[in-house]
Each structure stands twice: as structure tokens, then as C-alpha cells.
């Protein structure tokens, strides 16, 4: 099993957001996590990637057989955990090239491999850019600076392609995307998908799941999964909305 | 009623020295220069060295420096070896003409102390130029420097003897930049150096003004530079400051800008016990354009003060100021940005920004804009930020596998890059980027580049900004 989350409780500033979350993900699987706003979907992504300020008060995140609760974000990343951010950060002054080369070499360093040669690296950049149809020159552009909403999301998938993660979490990747950009992003994900990696797709809407077809759909509410099923569950949610979930599991 | 001022030891020394030396040189018995000096001395007698009372000195306390008995009596150093043999400049591989000032005086073989080049450019010792080209001094000397409100400017005007003189005739484009290396290699000196730079119409010039230390001895450097930029002329000025912790550096620069002239200044302060840069820019002709940038990286108990005065005296002028700094330990910073727009200076564009990163809770910055606007059709803006490093960005980088230390370094460097990216000379930019990286990693030292083989290594100086603290 690639990821096994057991009875996870996560608090921010003492307020519990995840309240006994369980999830099991195997290689080769795509899991969709859906649910109304404010239910803890992004908190889950933050907890898996080790973001500061998200305190695990109970439970375990087991990744590749190891409890990673205390691992730093960079260690998790170098072990293959990738997050496509809901709101990618603009970093003026850090060029995309410098950023990606530093990241790739950090991973190689972590794995005890030699640094990547400049020529090899640039070739790889060009190749992966095509995958998400990025035509612009990235060399002199700062990370996400001045990128449109769609470009930012494409850039996330581009980085994913560069870093070749084992577990990728897509946090609301569809938000703010028009249908064309959505298709490009989905195509990128589908190309990268293999029997050796897994995806967790966090989304509010069913739309993205027409293009990235999940093996499992989980409905999250009030900090835990309340219902799981196949891809049909997503359609059901699309049709009926989340009101029935709220009704069944009670508004606070 | 004015209360009695207490006279500090340094002020006493300066007064005694000035009484004897202000107008001693025979060459200055006539003309307006002696008058200017006399008047400056009177102002110094009256006002003394600046204390913390005036608004613009409120956050810079010089009193400890005034308690020391620095010696203002300096003389020209006999040229024995090339300046490159004393000091290996950081800006390597950068093609420039180097001139140097050692212990306050122009340093060169006698025959080269004042040269007139084929294209009419004059470059050399200010003391020599004063004798050989009195016409320029009659017209320009002391013309812009404001002696009434700053005792340090007044005493400099009264007693300064030497420095650099540069004259660029009309229509001359000087391709090769000139680099001034200013060094001190004697203990306990108070240097009052003076530079005068004149750019004729349609001329173009790039100037690097480097203040460096080659040992750990204390000194007080009081430099004053007057720069006249003629109609449609272009000046690119870089100030590189990398001095030891025992040195106070006062750097007052005054600019007069005529119609359609362009000025770019980059002040890069890497190290120093106390540094105060005053830039006084007078936009006197329509269409003049001034871009003033600064970067300061200070730690320990260092003090950096940037005072930028931009006077829009004519319409249709542009000015922009961008100063950024990183302060560690107990370092203190001051930024005061003054923008004055005269009543007739319509269609003025004036922008100002100051961004700071404080790495500890004991580092401190005082930043303040002062806008005085008398015209109604102007665009002015100002902004200041004081913060820590962006945690969102830090997490983003770490999520891609970049370890904490490297991610932070990347962000700090990116913060500084907004200034260094303005450097258009590629080799210079590469060199300065390298200095910034070294400074942030704690690897930049004055000793690295000193070929004198310091005889007092008992006082090792560490230059590290400690990144582990944020």
C-alpha cells in the first residue's frame, strides 16, 4: 500500500479540522475526494505534505510503510509526495529555471545521485513543457509571477511532470480553469499516471472527473469520510448536491 | 534662546584643525572657493557636528563616534605600488579604468595625477585640478552642497583638500566605466574627501564608487560628492560599500540635473560599522529622470541610514526610489525618503518604496516617507514594508523538495535581486550577485580580498547574517 491514513486528527490553532480521517491508496489508483466547502479537504492536503501549523493530534500517516507524521515537507517531497496547489504562490525574483533545477538537484542529492547536467536539464524542461502545452519561455520568468489562473495550474502540472512523484495530490486544480485549460491539465495527469504512482484529486465539482476518471470517490464532511464509492458517486453528487450529506450527517 | 551646545572631542579637533587649515593654500586666495570655505567654517562653528535633534538625524546617533579622537590631518601618500597590489578589487573581470584614493588623497604616480585624455575628458586629483582648472571650481565647486543644515557637509566644505575630479566634455560618450577605489590603511583617521564630477551636454558616463577597508582599524570617512549632469546627459552611478565594523562612512552626494538628463544610482551596502548615505537630487530641468536604488545587508550592531532627497524643481520629471534591506542580529536601519514637488513642477511622477526583512526581533528599521507637494497635477506614491520571509513561498519551495536553508536563501536572494537586476553591465551584475550570495551565506569578508596579509589577525571579523534565526 502506498498511503495509509489511520484515524487522523489535525488541528489548526487548537481547532480540530480533521476528526478521524481514514484513507488507503494503492499504486495505480486515482482517488477523488469531494465535499462541501470548509469540510477539511485542503487541510488533508496540508497534513499529508507536512505544512507548518497543521498539528496532528492523533493518528498516523503511513507512506511507503513508514510513519511520516514528523517528516519535513522537503523530505516528503523528495520521497515522492507532490502537491498541486490550489493557489500557487508567486515568487518574484526566483526564475522557473533556477527553481526547477534547484528542486530536481535537491531530490537527486537526497537520493544520493549526481547533479543533473545543464544540457540534460534544459532538454527535459522543453519536453515537459510540451506535455501541458506551455509555449512561453520560462527561463527568465519568475515562479508564477504574472501567470494567469490557467497558466498557474498548468505550471503545477508541469512541475509534477518534472519531479515525477509517486503520490500526487491535486488540490482544487479545476478551480478557475476554463474547459480548454482543464482538458490540457487532465491530459497531462493522464499521461503521467502509471501503475507505480497514485493520485488524490480534491475537488468540489464533478466536472474535472469527466477527464480524470477516478477509481474511488470519497465524500468528506466535517473532517472525515462519510461515504465512499465508485465513479458513479460523483455523478450522484453532481445531481443531488451536498444537501443530502448535510441532512444525513447533520449541520452543526 | 539657543541652549549651549556641548562640544565633543571630535568637534574640538575639527575646529582646531579648521581654524588653521581652512584657507591656507595659496592657490585659493582669490575667487569664490575661499569664500565658500570660510562660510562653511562659520556654519560649522555655529552648528557643530549633527546630533539627534533634527528630524533627519533622529534615528542615527553619532555621539559615540564623536567621542573618538580621529585625526583629520592627512597628506598625499607617496606612490610606491599599484593599488591592485594593496587591494584586489571584488569586481573582477570588469573592464574599467581604475582610479584610487588612499587615506583621503588621490593616489597615483605624480605624472598621472591629473590627466587630460584625447576626447577632452579630465580625470584626476581634485587638489591638482583646483590649481590647473580653476574655471570649473569657480563655476561648480560648492554649488550644490548644502552646508547650512549639515555640520558634516559644512566641515567637509571647509577643510576637504583632495578627492577625485572628473570632467566629461559635451557630446562625449565614455565607453569604459571609471572605478574609484577608496581605501584607508592607517589607524584613527578622519577623512574629509571631496569629489567633483561634471558631465557636459549629451555626454554619457558610468562611475563606480567603491569604499573598502583593508584592515580592521577604525576610521571616520566623511565623503562629499557634487555631480552636475548637463542637458540630455546620462550618468550611471554605482556605490559599493564594504567597510569594516570600526568605520563610520558618511557619504553625501549632491546632484544637479539639467533638462532631459538621466541618472541611475545603485547604492549597495554590504558591510560597515555605520553607513549613512545622503542622496540629494535636484531635478532642475524639464524631462529629467532619476532612478535611485539601494540594497543593504547588515548584521551585528551595524547601522545603515539612507536619506534620499528628491527635489522636483521643474515640470515633466520622473523619479523613482527603491531601497531594500535585510537586517540581522541587532542591526539598525533607517530609510527616509523625501520628495519635494515645487509649485511649477506639474506632470511630476515620483515613486518611492522601501522593503525590509528583519531576521531577528532585535533588528530594527525606521522607515519614513516625507512628501511635500505644491503642484496639483502630479503622480506620487510611496510605500514601505517591514516583514519576515514569506512563509507561503517557503512552503511552496520546500514542497518541491528544496531543504529549508536553501529555500530561505533562494528567497533572500530573490528579495535582493529586484535591486541587482537593475545592473545593466553583465560582468558587474554577476560579480555583485556573487557578493550578495556570499554575504548572505556569511562568506564575504574584507580579508578575503586583502593582499596585505593582515598583521593583526587577532580580531577576526565574521560577516555572517545568521539564516538559522528566522
XYZ file of C-alpha atoms in Angstrom:
722
model
C 0.000 0.000 0.000
C 1.341 3.433 -0.907
C -0.573 5.563 1.559
C -2.460 4.552 4.653
C -4.031 7.282 6.737
C -5.314 5.975 10.050
C -7.677 7.834 12.341
C -6.072 11.190 11.534
C -6.913 14.170 13.731
C -5.492 17.545 12.674
C -5.897 20.863 14.424
C -5.098 24.430 13.371
C -4.517 26.802 16.280
C -6.136 24.280 18.587
C -9.251 23.921 16.462
C -9.778 20.381 15.232
C -10.448 20.201 11.480
C -9.795 16.555 10.645
C -11.619 14.286 13.045
C -10.684 10.670 12.484
C -9.883 10.579 8.803
C -9.112 7.224 7.159
C -7.892 6.544 3.633
C -5.995 3.815 1.855
C -4.372 4.391 -1.514
C -2.561 1.826 -3.622
C -0.227 2.386 -6.556
C -2.063 2.747 -9.830
C -5.180 4.250 -8.230
C -6.928 7.585 -8.572
C -8.960 8.704 -5.587
C -11.313 11.643 -5.724
C -12.160 13.456 -2.524
C -15.283 15.580 -2.728
C -17.312 17.501 -0.253
C -18.781 20.855 0.618
C -16.597 23.866 1.407
C -14.933 24.050 4.801
C -15.014 20.353 5.352
C -11.238 19.854 5.664
C -10.197 18.870 2.135
C -7.311 21.319 1.899
C -6.324 20.566 5.491
C -5.893 16.967 4.427
C -3.532 18.043 1.636
C -1.588 20.237 4.061
C -1.299 17.432 6.605
C -0.012 14.928 4.047
C 2.593 17.387 2.760
C 3.709 18.483 6.231
C 2.734 22.102 6.248
C 3.655 24.100 9.339
C 0.779 24.980 11.637
C -1.226 21.840 10.926
C -0.884 19.865 14.089
C -1.504 16.134 14.049
C -3.084 15.436 17.424
C -3.922 11.802 16.834
C -3.498 9.103 14.219
C -0.888 8.264 11.608
C 0.051 8.978 8.044
C 1.856 5.929 6.734
C 3.592 6.387 3.405
C 5.512 3.573 1.762
C 5.270 1.714 5.040
C 6.755 4.475 7.195
C 5.027 6.824 9.598
C 5.770 10.267 8.171
C 3.967 12.427 10.759
C 7.222 14.175 11.737
C 8.907 14.401 8.359
C 9.797 17.834 6.981
C 7.983 18.945 3.821
C 11.136 18.654 1.706
C 11.784 15.094 2.873
C 8.236 14.098 1.969
C 8.628 15.790 -1.406
C 11.894 14.040 -2.120
C 10.252 10.730 -1.202
C 7.732 11.414 -3.963
C 4.855 13.367 -2.402
C 3.687 16.215 -4.621
C 1.002 18.828 -4.095
C -0.557 20.771 -6.919
C -1.515 23.910 -5.010
C -4.980 25.393 -5.071
C -3.359 28.832 -5.036
C 0.165 28.584 -6.470
C 2.412 31.181 -4.856
C 4.071 33.922 -6.880
C 7.759 34.173 -6.092
C 9.264 37.263 -7.711
C 12.989 37.064 -8.314
C 13.202 33.271 -8.473
C 13.236 32.125 -12.082
C 11.352 28.988 -13.094
C 14.585 27.502 -14.418
C 16.517 28.130 -11.239
C 13.609 26.864 -9.150
C 13.186 23.619 -11.068
C 16.880 22.914 -11.272
C 17.283 23.514 -7.536
C 14.318 21.233 -6.847
C 15.499 18.444 -9.136
C 19.006 18.583 -7.756
C 17.699 18.641 -4.190
C 15.915 15.380 -4.920
C 18.989 13.881 -6.551
C 21.054 14.986 -3.608
C 18.559 13.376 -1.246
C 18.687 10.130 -3.206
C 22.481 10.219 -3.381
C 22.517 10.718 -7.138
C 24.822 13.065 -9.061
C 23.591 16.547 -10.048
C 21.828 16.914 -13.346
C 23.816 18.395 -16.223
C 22.608 21.741 -17.542
C 22.011 20.488 -21.068
C 20.121 17.444 -19.887
C 18.019 19.619 -17.620
C 17.059 22.128 -20.312
C 16.106 19.333 -22.670
C 13.873 17.849 -20.007
C 12.248 21.242 -19.394
C 11.377 21.618 -23.068
C 9.958 18.114 -23.208
C 7.731 18.508 -20.163
C 6.535 21.931 -21.235
C 5.002 20.349 -24.318
C 3.045 17.954 -22.162
C 0.991 20.793 -20.676
C 1.195 22.980 -23.766
C 3.269 25.725 -22.178
C 4.634 27.685 -25.105
C 6.073 30.636 -23.219
C 9.752 30.803 -22.388
C 10.127 30.028 -18.717
C 13.807 30.777 -18.455
C 13.511 34.381 -17.448
C 10.134 34.254 -15.781
C 9.786 34.288 -12.056
C 7.806 31.474 -10.474
C 4.110 32.091 -11.173
C 4.659 35.844 -11.381
C 2.247 37.404 -13.803
C 0.849 33.995 -14.772
C -2.872 33.804 -15.492
C -5.015 31.437 -13.421
C -4.847 28.793 -16.131
C -1.085 29.193 -16.592
C -0.524 28.752 -12.887
C -2.402 25.453 -12.850
C -0.618 24.255 -15.980
C 2.616 25.212 -14.301
C 1.741 22.994 -11.339
C 1.265 20.005 -13.633
C 4.460 20.922 -15.451
C 6.341 20.787 -12.147
C 4.690 17.489 -11.400
C 5.934 16.152 -14.733
C 9.448 17.361 -13.926
C 9.553 15.831 -10.461
C 7.761 12.572 -11.296
C 6.107 11.997 -7.932
C 4.797 8.715 -6.559
C 1.863 10.321 -4.801
C 0.338 13.440 -6.300
C -2.356 15.454 -4.594
C -4.331 17.820 -6.817
C -5.992 20.427 -4.636
C -8.910 22.065 -6.496
C -6.876 22.024 -9.679
C -10.050 22.705 -11.649
C -10.942 25.926 -9.846
C -10.578 28.931 -12.077
C -9.927 26.875 -15.194
C -11.807 27.190 -18.462
C -12.702 23.986 -20.264
C -9.740 24.085 -22.645
C -7.203 24.532 -19.860
C -8.995 21.853 -17.885
C -8.565 19.409 -20.748
C -4.865 20.233 -21.026
C -4.345 19.705 -17.318
C -6.288 16.413 -17.404
C -4.328 15.206 -20.396
C -1.120 15.920 -18.511
C -2.292 13.959 -15.492
C -3.456 11.024 -17.598
C -0.110 10.873 -19.373
C 1.758 10.828 -16.066
C -0.452 8.204 -14.484
C 1.121 4.760 -14.234
C 0.950 1.563 -12.229
C 3.662 2.898 -9.973
C 2.035 6.116 -8.830
C -1.233 7.309 -7.372
C -3.342 10.461 -7.418
C -5.611 12.085 -4.889
C -7.871 14.541 -6.654
C -9.549 17.028 -4.346
C -12.441 18.780 -5.981
C -15.705 20.447 -5.246
C -17.236 19.734 -8.635
C -17.676 16.640 -10.710
C -16.529 18.373 -13.911
C -12.821 17.504 -13.583
C -13.691 13.840 -13.038
C -15.065 13.602 -16.579
C -11.484 13.969 -17.714
C -9.552 12.424 -14.852
C -11.562 9.304 -14.157
C -11.287 8.138 -10.540
C -11.252 4.574 -9.297
C -12.732 5.673 -5.990
C -14.799 8.617 -4.896
C -14.956 9.664 -1.256
C -17.347 12.151 0.229
C -15.823 14.150 3.009
C -17.818 16.015 5.585
C -16.872 17.576 8.900
C -13.333 16.263 8.885
C -13.843 12.672 7.827
C -15.028 10.462 5.003
C -18.727 9.756 5.300
C -19.278 7.787 2.133
C -17.130 6.021 -0.433
C -17.955 4.519 -3.754
C -17.012 4.212 -7.399
C -17.062 6.990 -10.006
C -20.860 6.824 -10.052
C -20.906 8.518 -6.657
C -19.508 11.676 -8.205
C -22.376 11.838 -10.676
C -24.817 11.315 -7.872
C -23.290 14.258 -6.021
C -23.439 16.383 -9.123
C -27.097 15.647 -9.493
C -28.184 15.967 -5.878
C -25.656 18.416 -4.483
C -24.337 18.114 -0.954
C -27.561 18.846 0.874
C -28.329 15.208 1.434
C -24.920 14.766 3.060
C -25.617 17.627 5.389
C -29.024 16.237 6.155
C -27.731 12.780 6.815
C -24.763 13.805 8.932
C -26.282 16.902 10.448
C -25.426 20.608 10.265
C -23.684 21.839 13.299
C 17.269 81.419 23.073
C 19.644 78.702 21.989
C 20.949 76.431 24.659
C 24.683 75.937 24.978
C 25.994 73.046 22.919
C 28.426 70.595 24.428
C 31.392 70.282 22.150
C 32.524 66.704 21.575
C 36.201 65.731 21.374
C 35.965 65.188 17.625
C 34.318 68.545 17.093
C 37.048 70.223 19.116
C 39.728 68.574 16.986
C 37.954 69.556 13.784
C 37.554 73.151 14.892
C 41.209 73.465 15.795
C 42.228 71.913 12.521
C 39.845 74.067 10.503
C 40.990 77.328 12.123
C 44.479 76.623 10.822
C 43.739 74.993 7.518
C 40.525 76.252 6.005
C 42.085 78.825 3.752
C 45.757 78.118 3.948
C 46.542 77.140 0.429
C 47.979 79.989 -1.549
C 46.109 78.976 -4.672
C 42.853 79.759 -3.038
C 43.416 83.339 -2.050
C 41.188 84.616 -4.772
C 37.895 83.617 -6.332
C 34.763 82.279 -4.726
C 36.133 78.996 -3.354
C 37.794 80.620 -0.304
C 34.547 82.408 0.444
C 32.596 79.175 0.302
C 35.076 77.562 2.653
C 35.037 80.482 5.064
C 31.263 80.483 5.122
C 31.171 76.724 5.686
C 33.546 77.096 8.611
C 31.356 79.724 10.181
C 28.374 77.414 9.842
C 30.340 74.607 11.406
C 31.358 76.832 14.308
C 27.712 77.656 14.825
C 26.089 74.263 14.272
C 28.819 71.756 15.065
C 28.505 68.085 14.271
C 24.932 66.862 13.843
C 23.234 65.446 16.907
C 19.950 63.562 17.124
C 17.737 66.633 17.415
C 16.893 67.352 13.765
C 14.241 65.087 12.257
C 16.605 63.689 9.675
C 19.082 62.646 12.345
C 16.538 61.355 14.819
C 17.322 57.695 14.321
C 21.051 57.885 13.766
C 23.081 58.532 16.855
C 26.638 59.532 16.032
C 27.630 60.564 19.560
C 29.878 57.547 20.218
C 31.832 58.309 17.080
C 32.273 61.936 18.152
C 33.872 60.788 21.381
C 36.797 59.310 19.492
C 39.808 61.431 18.660
C 40.108 60.847 14.941
C 42.886 62.740 13.241
C 41.847 64.956 10.305
C 45.421 65.744 9.367
C 46.230 63.716 6.304
C 48.577 64.173 3.418
C 49.085 62.653 -0.004
C 50.593 59.172 0.122
C 53.743 58.664 -1.910
C 53.007 56.298 -4.745
C 55.010 53.161 -4.146
C 52.875 50.403 -5.534
C 49.843 49.907 -7.690
C 46.565 49.965 -5.865
C 45.978 46.436 -7.161
C 48.930 45.317 -5.083
C 47.300 46.694 -1.965
C 43.793 45.651 -2.678
C 42.331 43.160 -5.037
C 39.030 44.526 -6.121
C 35.971 42.335 -5.836
C 34.615 43.428 -9.148
C 36.930 41.272 -11.165
C 36.891 40.722 -14.874
C 35.098 44.010 -15.130
C 36.717 46.237 -17.683
C 37.149 49.680 -16.209
C 39.630 52.460 -15.684
C 40.618 52.400 -12.044
C 41.462 55.474 -10.029
C 42.128 55.409 -6.325
C 42.047 57.493 -3.222
C 44.235 56.342 -0.339
C 43.787 57.865 3.101
C 41.761 60.676 1.645
C 44.129 61.676 -1.117
C 44.351 60.854 -4.783
C 46.785 58.022 -5.189
C 48.782 57.691 -8.384
C 52.239 58.284 -9.826
C 52.882 62.028 -9.974
C 52.674 62.116 -13.767
C 49.229 60.562 -13.787
C 47.689 62.596 -11.001
C 45.663 64.690 -13.416
C 45.172 63.523 -16.960
C 43.503 65.061 -19.920
C 42.512 62.392 -22.393
C 42.212 62.675 -26.156
C 38.472 63.132 -26.065
C 38.860 66.005 -23.637
C 37.938 64.051 -20.536
C 39.807 65.271 -17.486
C 40.306 62.881 -14.621
C 42.489 63.030 -11.562
C 43.205 64.650 -8.248
C 40.796 67.311 -7.082
C 43.611 69.220 -5.374
C 45.536 69.333 -8.636
C 42.504 70.215 -10.711
C 41.758 73.131 -8.420
C 45.066 74.691 -9.469
C 45.065 73.684 -13.104
C 41.393 74.214 -13.971
C 40.157 76.952 -11.628
C 37.370 77.860 -14.061
C 35.418 74.719 -13.192
C 35.785 75.387 -9.498
C 34.608 78.949 -9.884
C 31.519 77.680 -11.572
C 30.699 74.407 -9.842
C 32.541 73.936 -6.553
C 30.267 74.064 -3.517
C 27.416 74.963 -5.806
C 25.037 72.213 -4.719
C 26.317 71.022 -1.354
C 24.043 72.201 1.391
C 26.216 73.373 4.254
C 23.665 75.200 6.352
C 21.812 72.181 7.693
C 24.502 69.541 7.967
C 27.630 70.041 10.038
C 29.391 67.176 8.318
C 28.837 68.785 4.942
C 29.996 72.108 6.372
C 33.233 70.779 7.821
C 33.924 68.847 4.630
C 33.459 72.002 2.611
C 35.701 73.927 4.962
C 38.654 71.567 5.153
C 38.500 68.986 2.342
C 41.584 69.148 0.183
C 41.540 66.243 -2.178
C 39.480 63.591 -3.866
C 38.546 62.914 -7.441
C 37.800 65.395 -10.179
C 36.159 64.250 -13.385
C 35.119 66.394 -16.308
C 33.317 64.968 -19.329
C 33.014 67.474 -22.199
C 29.845 67.967 -24.216
C 28.849 65.126 -26.566
C 31.447 62.702 -25.243
C 30.297 59.172 -24.572
C 32.742 57.480 -22.242
C 32.535 53.805 -23.114
C 34.656 52.375 -20.366
C 33.376 52.852 -16.828
C 35.616 54.527 -14.287
C 36.008 52.803 -10.964
C 37.096 54.713 -7.908
C 38.594 52.587 -5.165
C 38.767 54.430 -1.875
C 40.947 52.841 0.758
C 42.204 53.579 4.238
C 45.266 51.830 5.621
C 46.111 53.963 8.634
C 44.524 53.872 12.034
C 42.349 56.587 13.512
C 41.955 58.927 10.566
C 39.069 61.268 9.902
C 38.946 61.668 6.155
C 37.218 64.585 4.546
C 37.324 63.733 0.896
C 35.633 65.641 -1.825
C 34.731 64.726 -5.370
C 33.533 66.910 -8.183
C 32.090 65.406 -11.322
C 30.850 67.398 -14.280
C 29.021 65.903 -17.241
C 28.633 68.120 -20.292
C 25.635 68.176 -22.593
C 24.736 64.888 -24.335
C 27.548 63.062 -22.594
C 27.362 59.653 -21.035
C 29.357 58.196 -18.177
C 29.405 55.191 -15.854
C 31.065 55.551 -12.474
C 31.692 53.063 -9.675
C 32.448 54.468 -6.288
C 33.805 51.760 -4.004
C 34.529 52.210 -0.320
C 36.561 49.370 1.077
C 38.583 48.525 4.141
C 41.821 46.633 4.046
C 42.256 46.183 7.779
C 40.226 46.345 10.951
C 41.421 49.775 12.077
C 38.930 52.449 12.964
C 38.300 55.465 10.804
C 35.730 58.127 10.126
C 35.142 58.795 6.448
C 33.248 61.924 5.533
C 32.869 61.997 1.769
C 31.094 64.605 -0.235
C 30.459 64.332 -3.940
C 28.963 67.018 -6.145
C 27.738 65.923 -9.531
C 26.494 68.176 -12.311
C 24.631 66.409 -15.081
C 24.251 68.545 -18.185
C 21.407 68.659 -20.639
C 20.500 65.245 -22.097
C 23.473 63.632 -20.367
C 23.400 60.190 -18.754
C 25.084 59.097 -15.557
C 25.127 55.561 -14.225
C 26.470 55.577 -10.692
C 27.211 52.589 -8.511
C 28.251 52.826 -4.914
C 29.717 49.706 -3.382
C 30.313 49.830 0.337
C 32.174 47.067 2.079
C 33.969 48.553 5.057
C 34.929 47.167 8.440
C 32.881 47.398 11.619
C 35.192 50.020 13.113
C 34.493 52.522 10.380
C 31.840 55.186 10.038
C 31.137 56.170 6.472
C 29.255 59.350 5.701
C 28.512 59.567 2.035
C 26.817 62.754 0.937
C 26.072 63.072 -2.753
C 24.531 66.069 -4.425
C 23.207 66.051 -7.954
C 22.058 68.847 -10.208
C 20.187 67.552 -13.213
C 19.520 69.639 -16.259
C 16.918 69.254 -18.960
C 16.324 65.671 -20.210
C 19.243 64.281 -18.254
C 19.168 60.792 -16.826
C 20.582 59.497 -13.582
C 20.707 55.957 -12.244
C 22.125 55.293 -8.819
C 22.600 51.910 -7.181
C 23.832 52.057 -3.605
C 24.955 48.616 -2.463
C 25.895 48.490 1.216
C 27.411 45.162 2.179
C 29.142 45.881 5.442
C 30.171 48.687 7.753
C 30.035 49.838 11.362
C 27.944 52.835 10.443
C 26.972 53.947 6.977
C 24.918 56.979 6.178
C 24.158 57.748 2.555
C 22.527 61.002 1.687
C 21.435 61.440 -1.886
C 20.278 64.929 -2.766
C 18.864 65.006 -6.251
C 17.733 68.257 -7.807
C 15.659 67.794 -10.933
C 16.184 71.269 -12.285
C 15.380 70.838 -15.966
C 12.244 69.615 -17.679
C 12.235 65.931 -18.578
C 14.962 64.858 -16.171
C 14.749 61.292 -14.932
C 16.263 59.866 -11.730
C 16.212 56.216 -10.667
C 17.602 55.665 -7.221
C 18.050 52.155 -5.903
C 19.660 50.749 -2.823
C 20.353 47.416 -1.205
C 21.665 46.965 2.322
C 22.641 43.758 4.066
C 23.631 44.423 7.654
C 24.176 42.398 10.795
C 25.660 42.525 14.292
C 25.378 46.076 15.635
C 25.839 47.729 12.286
C 23.878 50.805 11.386
C 22.707 51.788 7.924
C 20.967 55.045 7.153
C 19.757 56.026 3.690
C 18.433 59.540 3.293
C 17.080 60.273 -0.139
C 16.032 63.769 -1.086
C 14.418 64.245 -4.454
C 13.571 67.795 -5.388
C 11.273 68.168 -8.354
C 12.019 71.751 -9.286
C 10.865 71.503 -12.905
C 7.843 70.009 -14.684
C 7.708 66.672 -16.536
C 10.364 64.962 -14.452
C 10.368 61.390 -13.205
C 11.901 59.970 -10.103
C 11.745 56.557 -8.528
C 13.298 55.251 -5.377
C 13.560 51.616 -4.423
C 15.542 50.657 -1.341
C 15.583 47.153 0.063
C 17.357 45.716 3.050
C 17.928 42.644 5.152
C 18.840 43.230 8.780
C 20.089 40.554 11.162
C 21.101 40.463 14.850
C 20.882 43.926 16.409
C 21.460 45.776 13.164
C 19.568 49.004 12.720
C 18.362 50.613 9.564
C 16.919 53.977 8.695
C 15.266 54.994 5.474
C 13.936 58.490 4.985
C 12.611 59.329 1.576
C 11.899 62.969 0.893
C 10.020 64.029 -2.190
C 9.576 67.712 -2.827
C 7.483 68.933 -5.740
C 7.675 72.643 -6.473
C 4.585 74.610 -7.443
C 5.577 74.763 -11.096
C 6.641 71.146 -11.329
C 3.457 69.901 -12.979
C 3.274 66.425 -14.547
C 5.698 65.083 -11.995
C 5.961 61.351 -11.479
C 7.579 60.436 -8.193
C 7.596 56.967 -6.698
C 9.156 55.605 -3.601
C 9.334 52.187 -1.994
C 11.287 50.713 0.884
C 11.103 46.997 1.735
C 12.801 45.363 4.657
C 13.297 41.899 6.047
C 14.147 41.709 9.719
C 15.685 38.413 10.705
C 15.551 38.827 14.456
C 13.264 40.575 16.866
C 16.157 42.791 17.920
C 16.942 44.088 14.438
C 15.217 47.373 13.772
C 14.252 49.616 10.878
C 12.848 53.118 10.947
C 11.348 53.974 7.628
C 9.554 57.168 6.840
C 8.366 58.970 3.752
C 8.238 62.764 3.633
C 6.205 64.212 0.790
C 5.920 67.913 0.221
C 3.867 68.661 -2.854
C 2.939 72.106 -4.100
C 1.858 71.259 -7.661
C -1.589 69.822 -8.360
C -1.039 67.697 -11.455
C 1.355 65.082 -10.119
C 1.564 61.371 -9.535
C 3.304 60.428 -6.343
C 3.311 57.239 -4.382
C 5.203 55.805 -1.505
C 5.184 52.569 0.388
C 7.182 50.738 2.983
C 7.118 47.212 4.274
C 8.822 45.529 7.169
C 8.477 41.820 7.377
C 9.865 38.397 7.731
C 10.320 35.967 4.937
C 7.189 34.851 3.073
C 6.126 31.572 4.683
C 3.789 30.685 1.817
C 6.670 30.882 -0.627
C 8.933 28.996 1.757
C 6.475 26.109 1.970
C 5.981 26.115 -1.788
C 9.729 25.688 -2.359
C 10.041 23.036 0.326
C 7.084 21.127 -1.112
C 9.168 20.782 -4.249
C 11.956 19.157 -2.262
C 14.170 22.148 -1.565
C 15.502 21.992 2.021
C 14.672 24.803 4.435
C 18.086 26.519 4.375
C 18.312 26.515 0.608
C 14.717 27.648 0.206
C 15.296 30.564 2.546
C 18.499 31.525 0.752
C 16.675 31.427 -2.560
C 14.018 33.791 -1.226
C 16.503 36.190 0.337
C 18.458 36.301 -2.856
C 15.276 36.878 -4.811
C 14.445 39.752 -2.480
C 17.794 41.362 -3.271
C 17.550 40.560 -6.967
C 14.983 43.269 -7.527
C 17.821 45.732 -6.970
C 20.690 43.844 -8.561
C 18.631 43.127 -11.680
C 18.909 46.841 -12.437
C 22.608 46.476 -13.052
C 22.937 46.526 -16.778
C 26.631 45.713 -17.072
C 26.600 41.930 -17.151
C 30.010 41.259 -15.591
C 29.304 43.737 -12.832
C 25.911 42.184 -12.157
C 27.412 38.704 -11.957
C 30.046 39.957 -9.538
C 27.589 41.756 -7.358
C 25.154 38.849 -7.340
C 28.038 36.757 -6.181
C 28.835 39.242 -3.404
C 25.198 39.194 -2.290
C 25.183 35.404 -2.178
C 28.423 35.352 -0.258
C 27.195 37.975 2.135
C 24.009 36.027 2.809
C 25.938 32.822 3.298
C 28.354 34.551 5.652
C 31.299 34.092 3.327
C 32.017 37.669 2.373
C 34.872 39.205 4.233
C 37.114 42.173 3.785
C 40.073 39.905 4.474
C 39.452 37.635 1.506
C 40.465 40.301 -0.877
C 43.246 41.903 1.061
C 46.669 41.081 -0.198
C 48.457 42.939 2.577
C 48.322 39.840 4.756
C 46.853 41.434 7.765
C 49.272 41.683 10.656
C 46.536 41.795 13.265
C 44.526 38.640 12.723
C 43.626 38.655 16.397
C 40.338 40.320 15.613
C 38.601 38.031 13.193
C 35.511 39.593 11.755
C 32.581 37.455 10.942
C 30.260 38.717 8.329
C 27.522 36.208 8.530
C 23.915 37.028 8.501
C 22.700 34.084 10.512
C 19.991 32.456 8.465
C 19.056 29.968 11.151
C 17.176 32.619 13.031
C 14.057 33.024 11.019
